[in-house]
């Protein structure tokens, strides 16, 4: 689970990292009062769980409380990369001397963590990383040893950060460990013109596997009625992607390779949806209804290799979903493995005009890709 900037800011503050004074609201009138309490000049910042807010116009400097109210009015309700702004944070502004980038992130490949740091932080960090990777230091962190002063000094040295950042680097590691985070990122970490080190922005991703010992952020339900929120509410493993072929399968590995095969056929997957092992008809019906309600989806590929999941249960789910959601988009279904023959027979018996079956994964992907990319015929 990602935290909002203001939640990350709160965690940083609790661990002794210097952050600007700030407060959150969903009301422009209240924004004016907060600005007054903070001394008049403030930065008004959209609270959305995505980066690039500055470039999208979601971060504005206001010279006085009236401007803060106006800025809040403009930012609230704004859409930033598909996230609607519901709250803004008003923060005391900093006079920035330099902007740095620092983060710790889980590195699954090495089974450890990585410290990533750069003396060229700020909104252009991605361009810096792409064009001049040598300007971004990547230092492995042993998860057991952690980051104490000596390691923090090495990180700062490697990235060209001033020695005053060492304390922040040590504290940031404590945030990661104590809060069960997979990622903590500060961009920008600034040195103000007065020489103070301040975390001006924060991103924290918590490990959902540690949720049981972290009631603090609650079981926050996403406020939006996005597809991901709907899928989440039904307990589905769903990730929205950019393409047009809806993909449903059982097992994360199979679904991942299905995404690749779809891409190999010249189409783009619209989502990842893993109905899991032992998936019931109910899960299949829920999954199909989420995928079919995605307006970007032009065709759906159901790829199931029955192991624990019996293909007839999957087929039963598809038949149920057909009655519930009345699809207007074609489905290609490939069933193989446990009870495949009974599953196929169930679908044959239903004989839905929009459902066709394929015997191989490649064949199914080719067909679904074709259905999604073929120009619609006239009439
Ligand atoms: P992001 O675009 O979502 O990463 O939002 P940030 O919080 O990082 O803000 C984007 C940029 O706005 C920062 O890189 C800063 O350059 C600028 N900014 C943010 N807060 C302040 C501030 O207090 N003072 C000044 N001068 N600039 C700020
Ligand atoms: Mn930022």
CSV table of C-alpha atoms and ligand atoms in Angstrom, one decimal:
chain,number,residue,atom,x,y,z
A,1,UNK,CA,0.0,0.0,0.0
A,2,UNK,CA,1.3,3.4,-0.9
A,3,UNK,CA,0.9,6.3,1.6
A,4,UNK,CA,0.0,9.8,0.7
A,5,UNK,CA,2.7,12.4,0.9
A,6,UNK,CA,1.2,13.9,4.1
A,7,UNK,CA,1.3,10.4,5.8
A,8,UNK,CA,4.9,9.9,4.7
A,9,UNK,CA,5.7,13.3,6.1
A,10,UNK,CA,4.2,12.4,9.4
A,11,UNK,CA,6.3,9.2,9.6
A,12,UNK,CA,9.4,11.1,8.7
A,13,UNK,CA,8.7,13.7,11.4
A,14,UNK,CA,8.2,11.0,14.0
A,15,UNK,CA,11.6,9.6,13.1
A,16,UNK,CA,13.3,13.0,13.5
A,17,UNK,CA,13.7,13.9,9.8
A,18,UNK,CA,13.1,17.6,9.2
A,19,UNK,CA,9.9,18.3,7.3
A,20,UNK,CA,8.0,21.5,6.6
A,21,UNK,CA,5.1,22.4,8.9
A,22,UNK,CA,2.0,21.4,7.1
A,23,UNK,CA,-1.7,20.6,7.3
A,24,UNK,CA,-4.2,18.8,5.1
A,25,UNK,CA,-7.7,19.8,4.0
A,26,UNK,CA,-10.4,19.2,1.4
A,27,UNK,CA,-11.8,22.7,1.6
A,28,UNK,CA,-10.5,25.9,-0.1
A,29,UNK,CA,-11.9,28.1,2.8
A,30,UNK,CA,-10.0,26.0,5.3
A,31,UNK,CA,-6.9,26.2,3.1
A,32,UNK,CA,-7.0,30.0,3.6
A,33,UNK,CA,-7.1,29.6,7.4
A,34,UNK,CA,-4.3,27.0,7.4
A,35,UNK,CA,-2.2,29.3,5.2
A,36,UNK,CA,-2.7,32.2,7.6
A,37,UNK,CA,-1.7,29.9,10.5
A,38,UNK,CA,1.5,28.9,8.6
A,39,UNK,CA,2.5,32.5,8.1
A,40,UNK,CA,0.8,33.4,4.9
A,41,UNK,CA,3.1,32.1,2.2
A,42,UNK,CA,2.6,28.4,1.5
A,43,UNK,CA,3.0,25.6,-1.0
A,44,UNK,CA,-0.3,24.0,-1.9
A,45,UNK,CA,0.1,20.4,-2.9
A,46,UNK,CA,-2.3,17.8,-4.4
A,47,UNK,CA,-2.5,14.7,-2.3
A,48,UNK,CA,-2.6,11.8,-4.8
A,49,UNK,CA,-0.7,8.6,-4.8
A,50,UNK,CA,1.3,9.3,-7.9
A,51,UNK,CA,4.4,11.3,-8.8
A,52,UNK,CA,4.8,14.2,-11.2
A,53,UNK,CA,2.3,16.4,-9.4
A,54,UNK,CA,4.6,19.4,-9.9
A,55,UNK,CA,4.6,19.0,-13.7
A,56,UNK,CA,0.9,18.4,-13.7
A,57,UNK,CA,0.2,21.7,-12.0
A,58,UNK,CA,-0.6,20.0,-8.6
A,59,UNK,CA,2.0,21.9,-6.7
A,60,UNK,CA,1.6,25.7,-6.4
A,61,UNK,CA,3.3,28.4,-4.5
A,62,UNK,CA,0.9,30.9,-2.9
A,63,UNK,CA,2.0,34.3,-1.7
A,64,UNK,CA,-0.8,34.8,0.8
A,65,UNK,CA,-3.9,33.1,2.3
A,66,UNK,CA,-6.1,34.4,-0.5
A,67,UNK,CA,-3.9,32.9,-3.1
A,68,UNK,CA,-3.7,29.7,-1.1
A,69,UNK,CA,-7.5,29.4,-1.2
A,70,UNK,CA,-7.5,30.1,-4.9
A,71,UNK,CA,-4.7,27.5,-5.5
A,72,UNK,CA,-6.6,24.9,-3.4
A,73,UNK,CA,-9.8,25.6,-5.4
A,74,UNK,CA,-7.9,24.9,-8.7
A,75,UNK,CA,-6.1,21.8,-7.4
A,76,UNK,CA,-9.0,20.1,-5.6
A,77,UNK,CA,-10.9,17.9,-8.1
A,78,UNK,CA,-8.0,18.0,-10.6
A,79,UNK,CA,-7.1,14.8,-12.4
A,80,UNK,CA,-3.5,13.8,-12.1
A,81,UNK,CA,-2.7,10.6,-14.1
A,82,UNK,CA,-6.1,9.2,-13.4
A,83,UNK,CA,-6.2,10.1,-9.8
A,84,UNK,CA,-8.7,12.7,-8.7
A,85,UNK,CA,-7.4,15.1,-6.1
A,86,UNK,CA,-9.6,15.0,-2.9
A,87,UNK,CA,-7.3,16.7,-0.5
A,88,UNK,CA,-4.5,19.2,-0.6
A,89,UNK,CA,-1.6,19.7,1.8
A,90,UNK,CA,-0.5,23.2,2.7
A,91,UNK,CA,3.1,23.5,3.7
A,92,UNK,CA,5.4,26.2,4.9
A,93,UNK,CA,7.6,26.9,1.8
A,94,UNK,CA,11.4,26.4,1.7
A,95,UNK,CA,14.0,28.5,0.0
A,96,UNK,CA,15.7,25.7,-1.9
A,97,UNK,CA,19.5,25.8,-2.3
A,98,UNK,CA,19.9,22.4,-3.8
A,99,UNK,CA,17.7,19.4,-4.5
A,100,UNK,CA,18.8,15.8,-3.9
A,101,UNK,CA,17.2,12.4,-4.4
A,102,UNK,CA,17.4,9.6,-1.8
A,103,UNK,CA,15.6,6.4,-1.5
A,104,UNK,CA,15.8,2.8,-0.1
A,105,UNK,CA,14.0,0.2,-2.1
A,106,UNK,CA,13.6,-3.6,-1.8
A,107,UNK,CA,15.8,-5.3,-4.4
A,108,UNK,CA,14.2,-8.7,-5.0
A,109,UNK,CA,17.0,-9.7,-7.4
A,110,UNK,CA,19.7,-9.5,-4.7
A,111,UNK,CA,17.5,-10.4,-1.8
A,112,UNK,CA,18.5,-7.1,-0.2
A,113,UNK,CA,17.9,-3.4,-0.3
A,114,UNK,CA,19.3,-0.7,-2.5
A,115,UNK,CA,20.1,2.8,-1.6
A,116,UNK,CA,19.6,5.1,-4.6
A,117,UNK,CA,20.8,8.6,-4.3
A,118,UNK,CA,21.7,11.6,-6.5
A,119,UNK,CA,22.9,15.1,-6.0
A,120,UNK,CA,20.6,16.0,-8.9
A,121,UNK,CA,17.2,15.4,-7.4
A,122,UNK,CA,13.9,17.2,-8.2
A,123,UNK,CA,11.3,16.7,-10.8
A,124,UNK,CA,13.8,15.8,-13.5
A,125,UNK,CA,15.3,12.8,-11.7
A,126,UNK,CA,13.9,10.3,-14.2
A,127,UNK,CA,15.6,12.1,-17.1
A,128,UNK,CA,18.8,12.3,-15.1
A,129,UNK,CA,18.7,8.6,-14.4
A,130,UNK,CA,18.0,7.8,-18.1
A,131,UNK,CA,20.5,10.1,-19.7
A,132,UNK,CA,23.3,10.1,-17.1
A,133,UNK,CA,23.0,7.0,-15.0
A,134,UNK,CA,26.4,7.7,-13.5
A,135,UNK,CA,24.7,10.7,-11.7
A,136,UNK,CA,22.6,8.3,-9.7
A,137,UNK,CA,24.4,6.1,-7.2
A,138,UNK,CA,23.1,2.7,-6.4
A,139,UNK,CA,24.5,1.1,-3.3
A,140,UNK,CA,23.4,-2.4,-2.0
A,141,UNK,CA,22.3,-2.4,1.7
A,142,UNK,CA,22.5,-5.5,3.7
A,143,UNK,CA,19.0,-5.8,5.3
A,144,UNK,CA,20.5,-7.2,8.6
A,145,UNK,CA,23.3,-4.8,9.0
A,146,UNK,CA,21.1,-1.9,7.9
A,147,UNK,CA,22.2,1.7,7.5
A,148,UNK,CA,24.3,3.2,10.3
A,149,UNK,CA,26.6,6.2,10.1
A,150,UNK,CA,29.4,4.5,8.2
A,151,UNK,CA,27.1,3.1,5.5
A,152,UNK,CA,25.2,6.5,5.2
A,153,UNK,CA,28.6,8.2,4.7
A,154,UNK,CA,29.4,5.8,1.9
A,155,UNK,CA,26.0,6.5,0.3
A,156,UNK,CA,26.4,10.3,0.6
A,157,UNK,CA,29.9,10.1,-0.8
A,158,UNK,CA,29.0,7.9,-3.7
A,159,UNK,CA,26.1,10.3,-4.7
A,160,UNK,CA,28.0,13.5,-4.0
A,161,UNK,CA,25.6,14.5,-1.2
A,162,UNK,CA,26.8,16.9,1.5
A,163,UNK,CA,27.8,15.4,4.8
A,164,UNK,CA,24.8,17.0,6.5
A,165,UNK,CA,22.5,14.5,4.8
A,166,UNK,CA,24.1,11.5,6.6
A,167,UNK,CA,21.8,11.9,9.6
A,168,UNK,CA,18.7,11.9,7.3
A,169,UNK,CA,20.0,8.8,5.5
A,170,UNK,CA,20.2,6.9,8.8
A,171,UNK,CA,16.8,8.1,10.0
A,172,UNK,CA,15.2,7.2,6.7
A,173,UNK,CA,16.4,3.7,7.0
A,174,UNK,CA,14.7,3.5,10.4
A,175,UNK,CA,11.5,4.6,8.8
A,176,UNK,CA,11.8,1.7,6.3
A,177,UNK,CA,12.5,-0.9,9.0
A,178,UNK,CA,10.1,0.2,11.7
A,179,UNK,CA,7.2,0.9,9.4
A,180,UNK,CA,7.6,-2.3,7.3
A,181,UNK,CA,8.1,-0.4,4.1
A,182,UNK,CA,9.3,-1.7,0.8
A,183,UNK,CA,10.2,1.8,-0.4
A,184,UNK,CA,11.0,5.1,1.2
A,185,UNK,CA,11.8,7.9,-1.1
A,186,UNK,CA,12.5,11.6,-0.6
A,187,UNK,CA,12.6,13.7,-3.8
A,188,UNK,CA,13.6,16.4,-3.3
A,189,UNK,CA,15.6,16.2,-0.2
A,190,UNK,CA,16.7,19.8,-0.1
A,191,UNK,CA,19.5,21.9,1.4
A,192,UNK,CA,17.8,25.3,2.0
A,193,UNK,CA,19.7,28.5,1.3
A,194,UNK,CA,20.1,28.7,5.1
A,195,UNK,CA,21.8,25.3,5.0
A,196,UNK,CA,19.1,23.1,6.6
A,197,UNK,CA,18.4,19.7,5.2
A,198,UNK,CA,14.6,19.2,4.7
A,199,UNK,CA,12.5,16.4,3.2
A,200,UNK,CA,10.2,18.3,0.9
A,201,UNK,CA,8.4,15.4,-0.6
A,202,UNK,CA,7.9,11.8,0.5
A,203,UNK,CA,6.8,8.5,-0.9
A,204,UNK,CA,6.4,5.4,1.3
A,205,UNK,CA,5.2,2.0,0.1
A,206,UNK,CA,4.2,-0.3,2.9
A,207,UNK,CA,4.5,-4.1,2.8
A,208,UNK,CA,0.9,-5.4,2.7
A,209,UNK,CA,2.2,-8.7,4.2
A,210,UNK,CA,2.8,-6.8,7.4
A,211,UNK,CA,-0.6,-5.2,7.5
A,212,UNK,CA,-1.6,-7.3,10.5
A,213,UNK,CA,0.8,-5.5,12.8
A,214,UNK,CA,0.1,-2.1,11.5
A,215,UNK,CA,-3.5,-1.0,12.1
A,216,UNK,CA,-2.5,2.7,12.0
A,217,UNK,CA,-3.4,3.5,8.5
A,218,UNK,CA,-6.5,1.4,8.8
A,219,UNK,CA,-7.9,-0.8,6.1
A,220,UNK,CA,-8.2,2.2,3.9
A,221,UNK,CA,-10.6,1.6,1.1
A,222,UNK,CA,-9.7,3.6,-2.0
A,223,UNK,CA,-12.3,6.4,-2.3
A,224,UNK,CA,-12.6,6.1,-6.1
A,225,UNK,CA,-14.8,3.6,-7.9
A,226,UNK,CA,-11.8,2.7,-10.1
A,227,UNK,CA,-11.6,-0.8,-11.6
A,228,UNK,CA,-8.7,-1.6,-9.2
A,229,UNK,CA,-10.8,-0.5,-6.2
A,230,UNK,CA,-13.7,-2.6,-7.4
A,231,UNK,CA,-11.5,-5.6,-7.9
A,232,UNK,CA,-9.8,-5.0,-4.6
A,233,UNK,CA,-13.2,-5.0,-2.8
A,234,UNK,CA,-13.8,-8.4,-4.3
A,235,UNK,CA,-10.4,-9.7,-3.2
A,236,UNK,CA,-9.1,-10.1,-6.8
A,237,UNK,CA,-5.5,-9.8,-7.8
A,238,UNK,CA,-6.0,-7.2,-10.5
A,239,UNK,CA,-3.7,-4.6,-12.0
A,240,UNK,CA,-4.9,-2.2,-14.7
A,241,UNK,CA,-2.6,-1.8,-17.7
A,242,UNK,CA,-2.7,0.3,-20.8
A,243,UNK,CA,-3.8,-2.0,-23.6
A,244,UNK,CA,-6.9,-3.5,-25.1
A,245,UNK,CA,-6.9,-7.3,-24.4
A,246,UNK,CA,-8.3,-8.2,-21.0
A,247,UNK,CA,-6.3,-11.1,-19.5
A,248,UNK,CA,-7.6,-13.5,-16.9
A,249,UNK,CA,-5.7,-16.6,-15.8
A,250,UNK,CA,-4.9,-18.7,-12.8
A,251,UNK,CA,-1.6,-18.3,-11.1
A,252,UNK,CA,0.6,-15.2,-11.3
A,253,UNK,CA,3.2,-16.9,-13.4
A,254,UNK,CA,0.8,-18.1,-16.0
A,255,UNK,CA,-0.9,-14.6,-16.2
A,256,UNK,CA,2.5,-12.9,-16.6
A,257,UNK,CA,3.4,-15.2,-19.4
A,258,UNK,CA,0.0,-14.6,-21.0
A,259,UNK,CA,0.7,-10.9,-20.9
A,260,UNK,CA,4.0,-11.5,-22.8
A,261,UNK,CA,2.3,-13.8,-25.4
A,262,UNK,CA,-0.4,-11.2,-26.0
A,263,UNK,CA,2.3,-8.6,-26.5
A,264,UNK,CA,4.1,-11.0,-28.8
A,265,UNK,CA,1.0,-11.1,-30.9
A,266,UNK,CA,1.1,-7.4,-31.5
A,267,UNK,CA,-1.6,-6.4,-29.0
A,268,UNK,CA,-1.3,-4.9,-25.6
A,269,UNK,CA,-2.8,-6.4,-22.4
A,270,UNK,CA,-5.4,-4.2,-20.7
A,271,UNK,CA,-4.9,-5.8,-17.3
A,272,UNK,CA,-3.4,-8.5,-15.2
A,273,UNK,CA,-5.9,-10.6,-13.3
A,274,UNK,CA,-5.0,-13.7,-11.4
A,275,UNK,CA,-7.9,-15.7,-10.2
A,276,UNK,CA,-5.6,-17.8,-8.1
A,277,UNK,CA,-5.4,-21.5,-7.4
A,278,UNK,CA,-8.6,-23.3,-6.4
A,279,UNK,CA,-10.6,-20.4,-7.8
A,280,UNK,CA,-14.3,-20.8,-7.6
A,281,UNK,CA,-17.0,-20.0,-10.2
A,282,UNK,CA,-17.8,-17.0,-8.1
A,283,UNK,CA,-14.2,-15.6,-8.4
A,284,UNK,CA,-14.3,-16.2,-12.2
A,285,UNK,CA,-17.6,-14.4,-12.5
A,286,UNK,CA,-16.4,-11.4,-10.4
A,287,UNK,CA,-13.2,-11.3,-12.4
A,288,UNK,CA,-14.9,-11.3,-15.7
A,289,UNK,CA,-17.4,-8.7,-14.6
A,290,UNK,CA,-14.5,-6.3,-13.6
A,291,UNK,CA,-12.5,-6.9,-16.9
A,292,UNK,CA,-15.6,-6.6,-19.1
A,293,UNK,CA,-16.6,-3.3,-17.5
A,294,UNK,CA,-13.2,-1.8,-18.5
A,295,UNK,CA,-14.0,0.5,-21.5
A,296,UNK,CA,-10.5,0.0,-22.9
A,297,UNK,CA,-11.0,-3.7,-23.2
A,298,UNK,CA,-11.8,-4.9,-26.8
A,299,UNK,CA,-11.5,-8.6,-26.2
A,300,UNK,CA,-10.9,-10.9,-23.3
A,301,UNK,CA,-8.5,-13.8,-23.1
A,302,UNK,CA,-9.2,-16.4,-20.4
A,303,UNK,CA,-6.2,-18.7,-20.0
A,304,UNK,CA,-6.6,-21.4,-17.4
A,305,UNK,CA,-4.4,-24.4,-16.8
A,306,UNK,CA,-6.3,-26.5,-14.4
A,307,UNK,CA,-4.3,-27.8,-11.5
A,308,UNK,CA,-6.0,-27.2,-8.2
A,309,UNK,CA,-8.4,-25.0,-10.1
A,310,UNK,CA,-10.8,-27.4,-12.0
A,311,UNK,CA,-11.6,-26.2,-15.5
A,312,UNK,CA,-15.3,-27.0,-15.1
A,313,UNK,CA,-15.5,-24.6,-12.2
A,314,UNK,CA,-13.9,-21.9,-14.3
A,315,UNK,CA,-16.3,-22.7,-17.2
A,316,UNK,CA,-19.2,-22.6,-14.7
A,317,UNK,CA,-18.0,-19.1,-13.6
A,318,UNK,CA,-17.8,-17.9,-17.2
A,319,UNK,CA,-21.3,-19.2,-17.9
A,320,UNK,CA,-22.6,-17.4,-14.8
A,321,UNK,CA,-20.8,-14.2,-15.6
A,322,UNK,CA,-22.3,-14.3,-19.1
A,323,UNK,CA,-25.7,-14.2,-17.6
A,324,UNK,CA,-24.8,-11.5,-15.1
A,325,UNK,CA,-22.8,-9.1,-17.1
A,326,UNK,CA,-24.1,-9.7,-20.6
A,327,UNK,CA,-20.9,-9.0,-22.5
A,328,UNK,CA,-20.7,-7.0,-25.7
A,329,UNK,CA,-17.0,-8.0,-26.3
A,330,UNK,CA,-15.7,-11.3,-27.5
A,331,UNK,CA,-14.1,-13.8,-25.2
A,332,UNK,CA,-11.5,-16.3,-26.1
A,333,UNK,CA,-11.2,-19.2,-23.7
A,334,UNK,CA,-8.4,-21.7,-23.4
A,335,UNK,CA,-8.9,-24.4,-20.9
A,336,UNK,CA,-6.4,-27.1,-20.3
A,337,UNK,CA,-5.5,-29.5,-17.5
A,338,UNK,CA,-7.7,-30.7,-14.6
A,339,UNK,CA,-11.3,-31.4,-15.9
A,340,UNK,CA,-10.6,-29.5,-19.2
A,341,UNK,CA,-13.0,-31.7,-21.2
A,342,UNK,CA,-15.9,-31.1,-18.8
A,343,UNK,CA,-15.1,-27.4,-18.8
A,344,UNK,CA,-15.0,-27.2,-22.6
A,345,UNK,CA,-18.3,-29.1,-22.8
A,346,UNK,CA,-20.0,-26.7,-20.5
A,347,UNK,CA,-19.0,-23.8,-22.7
A,348,UNK,CA,-20.0,-25.6,-25.8
A,349,UNK,CA,-23.4,-26.3,-24.3
A,350,UNK,CA,-23.9,-22.6,-23.4
A,351,UNK,CA,-23.0,-21.8,-27.0
A,352,UNK,CA,-22.7,-18.0,-26.4
A,353,UNK,CA,-22.2,-16.2,-29.7
A,354,UNK,CA,-19.3,-14.0,-28.2
A,355,UNK,CA,-17.4,-16.9,-26.7
A,356,UNK,CA,-15.0,-19.0,-28.6
A,357,UNK,CA,-12.5,-21.7,-27.4
A,358,UNK,CA,-8.9,-22.3,-28.3
A,359,UNK,CA,-6.8,-25.3,-27.6
A,360,UNK,CA,-3.4,-23.6,-27.1
A,361,UNK,CA,-2.2,-20.6,-25.3
A,362,UNK,CA,-0.5,-19.2,-28.4
A,363,UNK,CA,-3.6,-19.8,-30.5
A,364,UNK,CA,-5.8,-18.2,-27.9
A,365,UNK,CA,-3.6,-15.1,-27.6
A,366,UNK,CA,-3.3,-14.7,-31.4
A,367,UNK,CA,-7.1,-14.8,-31.7
A,368,UNK,CA,-7.8,-12.4,-28.8
A,369,UNK,CA,-5.1,-10.0,-30.2
A,370,UNK,CA,-6.7,-10.2,-33.6
A,371,UNK,CA,-10.2,-9.5,-32.2
A,372,UNK,CA,-8.9,-6.5,-30.2
A,373,UNK,CA,-7.0,-4.9,-33.0
A,374,UNK,CA,-9.0,-5.7,-36.1
A,375,UNK,CA,-10.8,-2.6,-37.4
A,376,UNK,CA,-14.5,-2.8,-36.6
A,377,UNK,CA,-16.5,-3.9,-39.6
A,378,UNK,CA,-19.1,-1.5,-40.9
A,379,UNK,CA,-22.8,-2.2,-40.1
B,1,LIG,P1,6.1,15.9,-7.3
B,1,LIG,O1,6.2,16.7,-8.5
B,1,LIG,O2,4.9,15.1,-7.2
B,1,LIG,O3,7.3,15.1,-7.0
B,1,LIG,O4,6.0,16.9,-6.1
B,1,LIG,P2,7.1,17.6,-5.1
B,1,LIG,O5,6.6,17.7,-3.8
B,1,LIG,O6,8.4,16.9,-5.3
B,1,LIG,O7,7.2,19.1,-5.7
B,1,LIG,C1,7.7,19.3,-7.0
B,1,LIG,C2,8.7,20.4,-7.1
B,1,LIG,O8,8.1,21.6,-6.5
B,1,LIG,C3,9.9,20.2,-6.2
B,1,LIG,O9,10.9,19.5,-6.9
B,1,LIG,C4,10.4,21.6,-5.9
B,1,LIG,O10,11.2,22.1,-6.9
B,1,LIG,C5,9.0,22.4,-5.9
B,1,LIG,N1,8.7,22.7,-4.5
B,1,LIG,C6,8.0,21.9,-3.7
B,1,LIG,N2,7.9,22.5,-2.5
B,1,LIG,C7,8.6,23.6,-2.5
B,1,LIG,C8,8.9,24.7,-1.6
B,1,LIG,O11,8.6,24.6,-0.4
B,1,LIG,N3,9.6,25.7,-2.1
B,1,LIG,C9,10.1,25.8,-3.4
B,1,LIG,N4,10.8,26.8,-3.8
B,1,LIG,N5,9.8,24.8,-4.3
B,1,LIG,C10,9.1,23.8,-3.9
B,2,LIG,MN1,8.7,14.9,-5.6
